[in-house]
XYZ file of N, CA, C and O in Angstrom:
632
model
N 5.606 20.442 26.683
C 4.772 19.623 25.828
C 4.108 20.518 24.784
O 3.703 21.636 25.078
N 3.966 20.023 23.559
C 3.355 20.799 22.491
C 1.822 20.755 22.582
O 1.244 20.029 23.393
N 1.169 21.547 21.745
C -0.289 21.685 21.793
C -0.996 20.365 21.484
O -2.004 20.028 22.133
N -0.521 19.604 20.507
C -1.168 18.329 20.164
C -1.018 17.352 21.329
O -1.972 16.651 21.688
N 0.146 17.323 21.945
C 0.354 16.458 23.105
C -0.584 16.808 24.245
O -1.159 15.923 24.894
N -0.758 18.099 24.486
C -1.681 18.540 25.537
C -3.118 18.144 25.207
O -3.879 17.735 26.084
N -3.497 18.263 23.935
C -4.852 17.889 23.528
C -5.071 16.382 23.668
O -6.153 15.942 24.071
N -4.072 15.579 23.363
C -4.178 14.124 23.537
C -4.363 13.794 25.014
O -5.188 12.959 25.383
N -3.622 14.477 25.856
C -3.761 14.258 27.301
C -5.153 14.651 27.790
O -5.784 13.926 28.565
N -5.671 15.785 27.321
C -7.033 16.206 27.699
C -8.068 15.197 27.218
O -9.013 14.872 27.926
N -7.883 14.697 25.987
C -8.799 13.710 25.429
C -8.804 12.449 26.291
O -9.863 11.898 26.593
N -7.645 12.001 26.693
C -7.547 10.810 27.532
C -8.302 11.013 28.844
O -9.085 10.165 29.249
N -8.085 12.140 29.476
C -8.745 12.407 30.762
C -10.256 12.552 30.621
O -11.013 12.096 31.467
N -10.690 13.171 29.550
C -12.123 13.437 29.376
C -12.899 12.231 28.842
O -14.067 12.051 29.177
N -12.258 11.390 28.022
C -13.021 10.358 27.320
C -12.515 8.934 27.560
O -12.886 8.024 26.838
N -11.676 8.750 28.564
C -11.119 7.427 28.824
C -12.203 6.354 28.928
O -12.099 5.290 28.318
N -13.261 6.619 29.687
C -14.275 5.570 29.894
C -14.962 5.189 28.589
O -15.253 4.012 28.364
N -15.207 6.139 27.706
C -15.797 5.811 26.407
C -14.867 4.943 25.575
O -15.295 3.985 24.937
N -13.595 5.276 25.600
C -12.613 4.456 24.886
C -12.591 3.044 25.471
O -12.595 2.062 24.745
N -12.577 2.950 26.797
C -12.499 1.628 27.433
C -13.743 0.802 27.126
O -13.638 -0.388 26.851
N -14.922 1.405 27.160
C -16.148 0.679 26.819
C -16.080 0.149 25.390
O -16.415 -1.007 25.135
N -15.669 0.995 24.476
C -15.600 0.572 23.070
C -14.593 -0.544 22.882
O -14.869 -1.541 22.211
N -13.431 -0.398 23.467
C -12.388 -1.404 23.304
C -12.780 -2.704 23.992
O -12.510 -3.796 23.479
N -13.462 -2.621 25.124
C -13.933 -3.839 25.799
C -14.878 -4.615 24.893
O -14.878 -5.853 24.887
N -15.661 -3.900 24.110
C -16.546 -4.564 23.160
C -15.799 -5.270 22.046
O -16.284 -6.244 21.480
N -14.632 -4.805 21.746
C -13.828 -5.415 20.688
C -13.005 -6.580 21.227
O -12.975 -7.653 20.647
N -12.348 -6.361 22.374
C -11.477 -7.414 22.909
C -12.206 -8.353 23.859
O -11.707 -9.437 24.156
N -13.382 -7.946 24.360
C -14.186 -8.819 25.207
C -13.792 -8.833 26.674
O -14.239 -9.702 27.424
N -12.985 -7.857 27.124
C -12.518 -7.878 28.505
C -12.136 -6.460 28.926
O -11.384 -5.783 28.223
N -12.654 -6.011 30.085
C -12.369 -4.654 30.543
C -10.918 -4.454 30.955
O -10.351 -3.385 30.748
N -10.308 -5.459 31.571
C -8.908 -5.299 31.983
C -7.991 -5.160 30.771
O -7.111 -4.304 30.740
N -8.212 -6.017 29.788
C -7.410 -5.905 28.570
C -7.710 -4.591 27.847
O -6.811 -3.968 27.279
N -8.964 -4.161 27.905
C -9.335 -2.887 27.273
C -8.551 -1.735 27.891
O -8.093 -0.837 27.179
N -8.385 -1.759 29.189
C -7.597 -0.712 29.866
C -6.179 -0.660 29.285
O -5.689 0.416 28.937
N -5.556 -1.831 29.159
C -4.194 -1.894 28.620
C -4.134 -1.401 27.175
O -3.225 -0.671 26.789
N -5.127 -1.812 26.376
C -5.148 -1.429 24.963
C -5.338 0.079 24.812
O -4.664 0.713 23.998
N -6.232 0.663 25.602
C -6.464 2.109 25.526
C -5.197 2.862 25.921
O -4.784 3.801 25.223
N -4.571 2.441 27.001
C -3.334 3.116 27.403
C -2.253 2.979 26.335
O -1.560 3.942 26.019
N -2.131 1.788 25.764
C -1.147 1.574 24.709
C -1.455 2.443 23.488
O -0.564 3.040 22.892
N -2.734 2.511 23.123
C -3.135 3.328 21.978
C -2.840 4.805 22.186
O -2.339 5.491 21.294
N -3.140 5.316 23.381
C -2.856 6.719 23.668
C -1.351 6.977 23.708
O -0.887 8.027 23.243
N -0.594 6.029 24.256
C 0.865 6.189 24.271
C 1.407 6.249 22.846
O 2.279 7.070 22.525
N 0.860 5.411 21.973
C 1.292 5.423 20.571
C 0.899 6.736 19.905
O 1.678 7.329 19.176
N -0.339 7.201 20.161
C -0.785 8.479 19.581
C 0.124 9.617 20.051
O 0.519 10.473 19.253
N 0.459 9.608 21.325
C 1.331 10.653 21.851
C 2.699 10.591 21.176
O 3.251 11.623 20.776
N 3.233 9.387 21.045
C 4.561 9.227 20.430
C 4.556 9.646 18.959
O 5.560 10.159 18.455
N 3.421 9.457 18.276
C 3.323 9.764 16.846
C 2.614 11.091 16.573
O 2.230 11.363 15.431
N 2.433 11.919 17.596
C 1.623 13.135 17.464
C 2.102 14.080 16.376
O 1.325 14.825 15.816
N 3.360 14.034 16.023
C 3.865 14.918 14.973
C 3.353 14.505 13.594
O 3.422 15.275 12.647
N 2.832 13.291 13.481
C 2.256 12.825 12.214
C 0.838 13.340 12.006
O 0.319 13.296 10.900
N 0.187 13.813 13.084
C -1.159 14.365 12.954
C -1.068 15.698 12.233
O -0.321 16.583 12.618
N -1.821 15.833 11.148
C -1.756 17.048 10.338
C -2.935 17.984 10.590
O -2.764 19.133 10.898
N -4.128 17.496 10.401
C -5.307 18.330 10.601
C -6.532 17.430 10.658
O -6.439 16.228 10.454
N -7.659 18.042 10.933
C -8.896 17.271 11.023
C -9.241 16.994 12.472
O -8.914 17.760 13.365
N -9.889 15.867 12.689
C -10.363 15.500 14.018
C -9.276 14.748 14.781
O -8.976 13.598 14.469
N -8.712 15.388 15.787
C -7.717 14.711 16.612
C -8.344 13.514 17.345
O -7.755 12.432 17.348
N -9.549 13.658 17.920
C -10.155 12.481 18.546
C -10.354 11.328 17.551
O -10.113 10.165 17.884
N -10.757 11.638 16.338
C -10.920 10.594 15.326
C -9.605 9.921 14.990
O -9.527 8.697 14.837
N -8.539 10.711 14.909
C -7.207 10.172 14.618
C -6.749 9.254 15.751
O -6.240 8.164 15.511
N -6.974 9.679 16.996
C -6.603 8.847 18.146
C -7.444 7.574 18.150
O -6.941 6.480 18.410
N -8.739 7.703 17.820
C -9.599 6.513 17.748
C -9.071 5.516 16.733
O -9.117 4.306 16.962
N -8.598 5.982 15.599
C -8.025 5.070 14.599
C -6.893 4.261 15.213
O -6.818 3.045 15.021
N -6.027 4.922 15.923
C -4.882 4.248 16.533
C -5.349 3.251 17.584
O -4.922 2.093 17.601
N -6.255 3.664 18.449
C -6.743 2.787 19.513
C -7.502 1.602 18.920
O -7.340 0.453 19.369
N -8.311 1.857 17.881
C -9.059 0.756 17.245
C -8.101 -0.260 16.627
O -8.324 -1.465 16.732
N -7.051 0.211 15.970
C -6.067 -0.717 15.400
C -5.439 -1.576 16.490
O -5.261 -2.778 16.313
N -5.110 -0.964 17.624
C -4.520 -1.707 18.741
C -5.520 -2.727 19.276
O -5.157 -3.852 19.614
N -6.800 -2.338 19.353
C -7.833 -3.254 19.848
C -8.013 -4.436 18.900
O -8.138 -5.588 19.336
N -8.036 -4.161 17.602
C -8.197 -5.244 16.631
C -6.986 -6.165 16.641
O -7.131 -7.393 16.519
N -5.790 -5.610 16.822
C -4.588 -6.443 16.948
C -4.695 -7.346 18.174
O -4.372 -8.533 18.108
N -5.142 -6.786 19.287
C -5.290 -7.572 20.520
C -6.325 -8.670 20.335
O -6.146 -9.806 20.783
N -7.410 -8.340 19.639
C -8.461 -9.342 19.396
C -7.944 -10.470 18.514
O -8.214 -11.639 18.766
N -7.193 -10.129 17.478
C -6.637 -11.163 16.587
C -5.666 -12.069 17.336
O -5.630 -13.269 17.099
N -4.866 -11.485 18.222
C -3.932 -12.300 19.013
C -4.704 -13.258 19.920
O -4.317 -14.392 20.118
N -5.795 -12.773 20.463
C -6.599 -13.568 21.402
C -7.425 -14.630 20.681
O -7.579 -15.733 21.167
N -7.996 -14.241 19.534
C -8.859 -15.139 18.765
C -8.545 -15.011 17.287
O -9.206 -14.261 16.573
N -7.527 -15.724 16.820
C -7.175 -15.644 15.397
C -8.368 -16.016 14.514
O -9.132 -16.915 14.834
N -8.509 -15.282 13.425
C -9.568 -15.575 12.470
C -10.889 -14.895 12.781
O -11.838 -15.012 12.023
N -10.996 -14.168 13.921
C -12.252 -13.496 14.266
C -12.465 -12.313 13.327
O -11.519 -11.692 12.861
N -13.721 -12.022 13.054
C -14.034 -10.881 12.196
C -13.504 -9.592 12.819
O -13.686 -9.343 14.001
N -12.874 -8.775 12.009
C -12.284 -7.549 12.528
C -13.317 -6.567 13.074
O -13.056 -5.875 14.028
N -14.470 -6.519 12.461
C -15.427 -5.505 12.895
C -16.534 -6.099 13.772
O -17.561 -5.490 13.959
N -16.316 -7.289 14.315
C -17.318 -7.899 15.183
C -17.153 -7.364 16.596
O -16.056 -7.292 17.131
N -18.251 -7.006 17.204
C -18.246 -6.474 18.564
C -18.798 -7.531 19.498
O -19.845 -8.121 19.237
N -18.101 -7.777 20.588
C -18.563 -8.693 21.625
C -19.485 -7.921 22.553
O -19.170 -6.814 22.964
N -20.605 -8.514 22.914
C -21.528 -7.848 23.823
C -21.681 -8.606 25.137
O -22.447 -8.202 25.994
N -20.933 -9.686 25.310
C -21.037 -10.472 26.525
C -20.753 -9.637 27.767
O -21.383 -9.811 28.799
N -19.795 -8.735 27.680
C -19.404 -7.945 28.835
C -20.515 -6.992 29.282
O -20.487 -6.485 30.396
N -21.519 -6.736 28.431
C -22.616 -5.852 28.806
C -23.518 -6.480 29.855
O -24.272 -5.792 30.519
N -23.445 -7.779 29.996
C -24.300 -8.466 30.958
C -25.659 -8.726 30.353
O -26.607 -7.994 30.586
N -25.740 -9.766 29.540
C -26.993 -10.047 28.847
C -28.125 -10.331 29.815
O -29.282 -10.301 29.439
N -27.808 -10.576 31.091
C -28.855 -10.790 32.082
C -29.583 -9.492 32.423
O -30.736 -9.517 32.844
N -28.959 -8.339 32.206
C -29.595 -7.051 32.509
C -30.635 -6.674 31.470
O -31.691 -6.158 31.804
N -30.345 -6.876 30.213
C -31.290 -6.544 29.147
C -31.088 -7.520 27.992
O -30.536 -7.157 26.947
N -31.530 -8.760 28.179
C -31.263 -9.780 27.160
C -31.889 -9.460 25.804
O -31.337 -9.829 24.768
N -33.027 -8.765 25.787
C -33.665 -8.438 24.518
C -32.812 -7.459 23.703
O -32.658 -7.614 22.500
N -32.262 -6.459 24.390
C -31.416 -5.491 23.696
C -30.159 -6.171 23.175
O -29.759 -5.946 22.032
N -29.518 -6.978 24.000
C -28.304 -7.677 23.565
C -28.615 -8.567 22.364
O -27.870 -8.576 21.381
N -29.736 -9.283 22.414
C -30.116 -10.145 21.285
C -30.360 -9.315 20.028
O -29.946 -9.702 18.927
N -31.025 -8.165 20.175
C -31.290 -7.303 19.016
C -29.977 -6.758 18.446
O -29.795 -6.727 17.224
N -29.065 -6.361 19.311
C -27.761 -5.871 18.839
C -26.979 -6.975 18.134
O -26.348 -6.738 17.103
N -27.021 -8.171 18.678
C -26.320 -9.290 18.045
C -26.933 -9.662 16.704
O -26.260 -10.245 15.855
N -28.198 -9.296 16.500
C -28.864 -9.558 15.232
C -28.464 -8.604 14.118
O -28.771 -8.838 12.947
N -27.768 -7.530 14.469
C -27.318 -6.569 13.461
C -26.099 -7.109 12.718
O -25.278 -7.816 13.309
N -25.942 -6.742 11.453
C -24.696 -7.072 10.757
C -23.518 -6.412 11.490
O -23.684 -5.359 12.116
N -22.326 -6.997 11.407
C -21.184 -6.491 12.183
C -20.891 -5.004 12.014
O -20.618 -4.318 12.996
N -20.960 -4.481 10.802
C -20.639 -3.062 10.607
C -21.661 -2.170 11.294
O -21.306 -1.170 11.927
N -22.937 -2.516 11.199
C -23.967 -1.720 11.872
C -23.780 -1.803 13.390
O -23.925 -0.807 14.096
N -23.487 -2.994 13.885
C -23.268 -3.183 15.318
C -22.092 -2.313 15.788
O -22.170 -1.670 16.829
N -21.029 -2.290 15.011
C -19.857 -1.490 15.368
C -20.216 -0.014 15.445
O -19.863 0.670 16.408
N -20.944 0.481 14.472
C -21.281 1.905 14.452
C -22.243 2.261 15.582
O -22.085 3.297 16.236
N -23.219 1.412 15.867
C -24.108 1.641 17.021
C -23.280 1.670 18.303
O -23.455 2.534 19.163
N -22.379 0.722 18.399
C -21.562 0.627 19.588
C -20.694 1.869 19.777
O -20.637 2.438 20.869
N -20.049 2.307 18.717
C -19.189 3.493 18.822
C -19.991 4.750 19.139
O -19.529 5.627 19.864
N -21.205 4.832 18.624
C -22.027 6.021 18.874
C -22.618 6.022 20.281
O -22.549 7.013 20.993
N -23.215 4.916 20.694
C -23.988 4.920 21.930
C -23.268 4.336 23.144
O -23.658 4.639 24.269
N -22.258 3.528 22.939
C -21.522 2.980 24.065
C -20.197 3.712 24.272
O -19.733 3.844 25.386
N -19.586 4.172 23.186
C -18.319 4.893 23.286
C -18.518 6.406 23.179
O -17.587 7.160 23.363
N -19.740 6.836 22.828
C -20.094 8.256 22.770
C -19.272 9.042 21.756
O -18.895 10.184 22.000
N -19.006 8.443 20.611
C -18.294 9.142 19.547
C -19.278 9.931 18.695
O -20.422 9.516 18.514
N -18.815 11.040 18.173
C -19.621 11.812 17.228
C -19.592 11.113 15.871
O -18.755 10.237 15.629
N -20.470 11.517 14.973
C -20.484 10.944 13.622
C -19.134 11.157 12.941
O -18.626 10.267 12.269
N -18.564 12.351 13.129
C -17.280 12.663 12.508
C -16.168 11.771 13.044
O -15.322 11.287 12.294
N -16.164 11.535 14.350
C -15.145 10.679 14.962
C -15.285 9.236 14.489
O -14.289 8.563 14.215
N -16.513 8.767 14.380
C -16.745 7.407 13.868
C -16.253 7.305 12.434
O -15.607 6.321 12.050
N -16.556 8.321 11.633
C -16.135 8.320 10.233
C -14.621 8.211 10.124
O -14.101 7.392 9.354
N -13.902 9.009 10.894
C -12.442 8.970 10.848
C -11.938 7.618 11.363
O -11.078 6.993 10.747
N -12.481 7.150 12.489
C -12.006 5.905 13.096
C -12.238 4.697 12.188
O -11.425 3.778 12.154
N -13.334 4.706 11.439
C -13.681 3.558 10.595
C -13.317 3.753 9.123
O -13.540 2.852 8.313
N -12.812 4.924 8.773
C -12.457 5.180 7.382
C -13.663 5.289 6.473
O -13.643 4.829 5.328
N -14.732 5.899 6.970
C -15.979 6.065 6.215
C -16.292 7.547 6.071
O -15.712 8.383 6.768
N -17.255 7.860 5.224
C -17.730 9.239 5.155
C -18.763 9.443 6.266
O -19.366 8.488 6.760
N -18.984 10.685 6.637
C -19.984 11.001 7.658
C -21.360 10.559 7.173
O -22.177 10.043 7.953
N -21.632 10.720 5.873
C -22.918 10.295 5.311
C -23.123 8.795 5.442
O -24.230 8.338 5.744
N -22.073 8.014 5.238
C -22.175 6.564 5.386
C -22.428 6.197 6.841
O -23.236 5.304 7.138
N -21.758 6.891 7.757
C -21.994 6.652 9.185
C -23.448 6.952 9.518
O -24.127 6.162 10.172
N -23.942 8.089 9.051
C -25.320 8.491 9.319
C -26.316 7.483 8.756
O -27.255 7.072 9.445
N -26.117 7.078 7.518
C -27.034 6.120 6.887
C -26.974 4.762 7.584
O -28.019 4.137 7.834
N -25.784 4.307 7.913
C -25.633 3.013 8.579
C -26.283 3.042 9.956
O -26.953 2.087 10.357
N -26.099 4.133 10.679
C -26.714 4.261 11.995
C -28.239 4.293 11.888
O -28.935 3.645 12.669
N -28.757 5.001 10.899
C -30.217 5.051 10.698
C -30.766 3.656 10.384
O -31.806 3.256 10.923
N -30.059 2.906 9.545
C -30.490 1.544 9.220
C -30.439 0.644 10.453
O -31.344 -0.162 10.687
N -29.383 0.787 11.229
C -29.243 -0.031 12.436
C -30.353 0.278 13.437
O -30.952 -0.643 14.016
N -30.642 1.558 13.636
C -31.692 1.933 14.583
C -33.058 1.461 14.110
O -33.884 1.019 14.922
N -33.309 1.508 12.814
C -34.569 0.993 12.277
C -34.678 -0.513 12.544
O -35.742 -1.004 12.947
N -33.590 -1.238 12.338
C -33.584 -2.677 12.606
C -33.816 -2.966 14.080
O -34.546 -3.896 14.432
N -33.193 -2.181 14.943
C -33.378 -2.373 16.386
C -34.818 -2.076 16.798
O -35.396 -2.810 17.611
N -35.388 -1.008 16.241
C -36.789 -0.691 16.545
C -37.706 -1.839 16.135
O -38.613 -2.214 16.865
N -37.467 -2.392 14.945
C -38.270 -3.524 14.484
C -38.107 -4.730 15.404
O -39.095 -5.353 15.811
N -36.880 -5.058 15.746
C -36.620 -6.222 16.589
C -37.224 -6.037 17.972
O -37.877 -6.963 18.496
N -37.044 -4.877 18.549
C -37.568 -4.647 19.903
C -39.075 -4.418 19.888
O -39.771 -4.815 20.812
N -39.583 -3.822 18.809
C -41.034 -3.642 18.671
C -41.740 -4.968 18.494
O -42.811 -5.201 19.048
N -41.161 -5.863 17.730
C -41.734 -7.199 17.535
C -41.771 -7.942 18.855
O -42.712 -8.699 19.135
N -40.796 -7.708 19.690
C -40.746 -8.337 20.999
C -41.911 -7.851 21.845
O -42.568 -8.623 22.531
N -42.188 -6.526 21.805
C -43.297 -5.952 22.560
C -44.634 -6.533 22.096
O -45.495 -6.815 22.915
N -44.807 -6.690 20.802
C -46.051 -7.217 20.258
C -46.278 -8.658 20.695
O -47.401 -9.069 20.997
N -45.194 -9.432 20.787
C -45.331 -10.851 21.135
C -45.567 -11.068 22.628
O -45.929 -12.148 23.023
N -45.386 -10.063 23.445
C -45.590 -10.230 24.902
C -47.013 -10.194 25.252
O -47.961 -9.937 25.172
């Protein structure tokens, strides 16, 4: 096996759960997320010679995200591509947080989700979403400010 193939295998072993969490948020189901992540990694492995340089994890995320969005479209035609489902998080555990996250615009929700639920770095999010690192940083800062306001307002009203 070549070096890129070995790195893809290491990435799968080290970060599988983060990938599955992120994909579950997109497709709305952990079992389907497992299949999508495996399919995405298999595709990345098969296409590894196309990887030139940069962030290999970000490149793999692009492939897995495309597979997740394809699965979501098949399941729910017409759904927004960058909308994240939070039902699987169990809104009964922290309904205020889920409500605050659902109050975010879809792009901000996606970036929060990729950062804090999938544990991606800013660089990996940038590559996966086709954005600059600065845009990821600014979007995340805006999202966190909105969440602080929403959750802070909740505290004041109690």
